[in-house]
Short mmCIF file of C-alpha atoms in Angstrom, two decimals:
data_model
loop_
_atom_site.label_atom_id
_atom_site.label_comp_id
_atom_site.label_asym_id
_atom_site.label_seq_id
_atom_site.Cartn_x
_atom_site.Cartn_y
_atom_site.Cartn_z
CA UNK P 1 0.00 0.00 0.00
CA UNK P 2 2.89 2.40 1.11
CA UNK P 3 4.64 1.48 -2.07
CA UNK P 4 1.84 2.25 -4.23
CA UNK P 5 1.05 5.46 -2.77
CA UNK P 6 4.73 6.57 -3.29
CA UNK P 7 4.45 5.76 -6.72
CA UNK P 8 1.52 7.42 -7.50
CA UNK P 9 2.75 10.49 -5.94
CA UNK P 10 5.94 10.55 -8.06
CA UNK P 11 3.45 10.08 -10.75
CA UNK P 12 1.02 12.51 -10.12
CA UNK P 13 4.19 15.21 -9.56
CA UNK P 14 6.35 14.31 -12.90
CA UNK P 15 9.04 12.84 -10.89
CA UNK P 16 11.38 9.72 -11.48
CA UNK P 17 11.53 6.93 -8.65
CA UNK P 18 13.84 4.03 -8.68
CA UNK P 19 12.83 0.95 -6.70
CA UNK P 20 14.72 -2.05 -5.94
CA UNK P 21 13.51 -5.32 -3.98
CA UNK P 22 15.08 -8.12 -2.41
CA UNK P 23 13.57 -10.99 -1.14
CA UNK P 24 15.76 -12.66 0.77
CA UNK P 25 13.22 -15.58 2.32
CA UNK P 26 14.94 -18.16 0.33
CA UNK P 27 17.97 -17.54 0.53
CA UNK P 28 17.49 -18.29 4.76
CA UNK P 29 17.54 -22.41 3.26
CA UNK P 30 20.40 -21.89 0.85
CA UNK P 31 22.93 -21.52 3.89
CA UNK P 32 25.72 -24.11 4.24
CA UNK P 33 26.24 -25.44 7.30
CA UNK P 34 29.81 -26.33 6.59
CA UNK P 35 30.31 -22.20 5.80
CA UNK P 36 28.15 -21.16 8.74
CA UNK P 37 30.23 -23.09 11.34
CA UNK P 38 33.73 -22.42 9.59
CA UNK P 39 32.55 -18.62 9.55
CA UNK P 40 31.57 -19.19 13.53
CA UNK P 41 35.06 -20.55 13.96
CA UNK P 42 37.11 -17.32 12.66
CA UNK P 43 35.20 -15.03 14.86
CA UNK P 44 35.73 -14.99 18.79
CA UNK P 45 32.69 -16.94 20.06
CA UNK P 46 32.86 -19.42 22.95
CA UNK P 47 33.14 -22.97 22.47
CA UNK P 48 30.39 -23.84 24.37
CA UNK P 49 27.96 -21.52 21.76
CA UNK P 50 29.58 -23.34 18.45
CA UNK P 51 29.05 -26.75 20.05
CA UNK P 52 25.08 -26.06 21.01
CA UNK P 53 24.67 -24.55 17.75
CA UNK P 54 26.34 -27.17 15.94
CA UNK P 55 24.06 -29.94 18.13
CA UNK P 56 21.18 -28.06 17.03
CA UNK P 57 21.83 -27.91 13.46
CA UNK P 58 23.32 -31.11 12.97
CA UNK P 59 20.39 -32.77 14.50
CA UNK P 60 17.86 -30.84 12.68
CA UNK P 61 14.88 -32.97 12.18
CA UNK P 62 11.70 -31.82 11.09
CA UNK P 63 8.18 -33.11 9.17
CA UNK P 64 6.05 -31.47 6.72
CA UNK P 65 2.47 -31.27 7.70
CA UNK P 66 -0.33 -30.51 4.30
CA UNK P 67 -4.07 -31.33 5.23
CA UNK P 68 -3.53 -32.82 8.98
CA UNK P 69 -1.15 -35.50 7.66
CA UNK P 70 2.43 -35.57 8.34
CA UNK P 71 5.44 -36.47 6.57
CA UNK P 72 8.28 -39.16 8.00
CA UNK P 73 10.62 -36.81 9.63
CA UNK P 74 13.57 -35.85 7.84
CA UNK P 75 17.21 -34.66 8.52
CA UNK P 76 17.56 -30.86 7.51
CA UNK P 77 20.90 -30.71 6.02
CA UNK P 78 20.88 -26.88 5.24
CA UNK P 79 19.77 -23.50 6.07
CA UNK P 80 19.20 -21.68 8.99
CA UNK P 81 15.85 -22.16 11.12
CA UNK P 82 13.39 -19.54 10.44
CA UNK P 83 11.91 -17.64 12.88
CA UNK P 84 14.90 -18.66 15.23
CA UNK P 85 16.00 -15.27 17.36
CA UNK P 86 19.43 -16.03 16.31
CA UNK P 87 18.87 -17.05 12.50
CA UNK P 88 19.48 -13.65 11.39
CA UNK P 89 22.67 -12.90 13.01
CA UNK P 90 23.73 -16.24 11.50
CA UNK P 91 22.74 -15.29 8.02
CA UNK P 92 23.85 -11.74 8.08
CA UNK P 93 26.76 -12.63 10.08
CA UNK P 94 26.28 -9.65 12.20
CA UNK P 95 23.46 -8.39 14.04
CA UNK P 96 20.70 -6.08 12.83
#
């Protein structure tokens, strides 16, 4: 809506707007784990943190649920876990 409005407003006034999007909400499964944790490794971060990370992403299980019936669960090789608190600072490699 916000978008639009801007738009129209350039519009309406003669003026030139340049727009660029990125959606970034695949890109969150495209992560390598082997990259994330070497990454992990070069910066200063406790030992303890790496190994609970590593635990949790190494044992990553999950199952796909589509009309109340669920998949076998499956190992989840890749990516970082969306909605997680810390996923972003993991992706970005910095925080926000």
């Amino acid at each position: 809506m916000i978008l639009k409005e801007v738009f129209a407003y350039y519009a309406a006034h003669g003026g030139s707007l340049y727009c660029t999007m990125l959606d970034a909400t695949k890109a969150f499964d495209r992560v390598e784990n082997c990259k994330l944790f070497n990454g992990l490794l070069r910066r200063v971060i406790p030992g303890v943190y790496i190994r609970l990370l590593l635990n949790m992403y190494t044992n990553h299980v999950t199952r796909v649920s589509w009309n109340g019936i669920c998949s076998r669960p499956f190992v989840v090789g890749n990516g970082v876990k969306k909605g997680g608190v810390i996923s972003p600072i993991l992706f970005y490699g910095r925080p926000m």
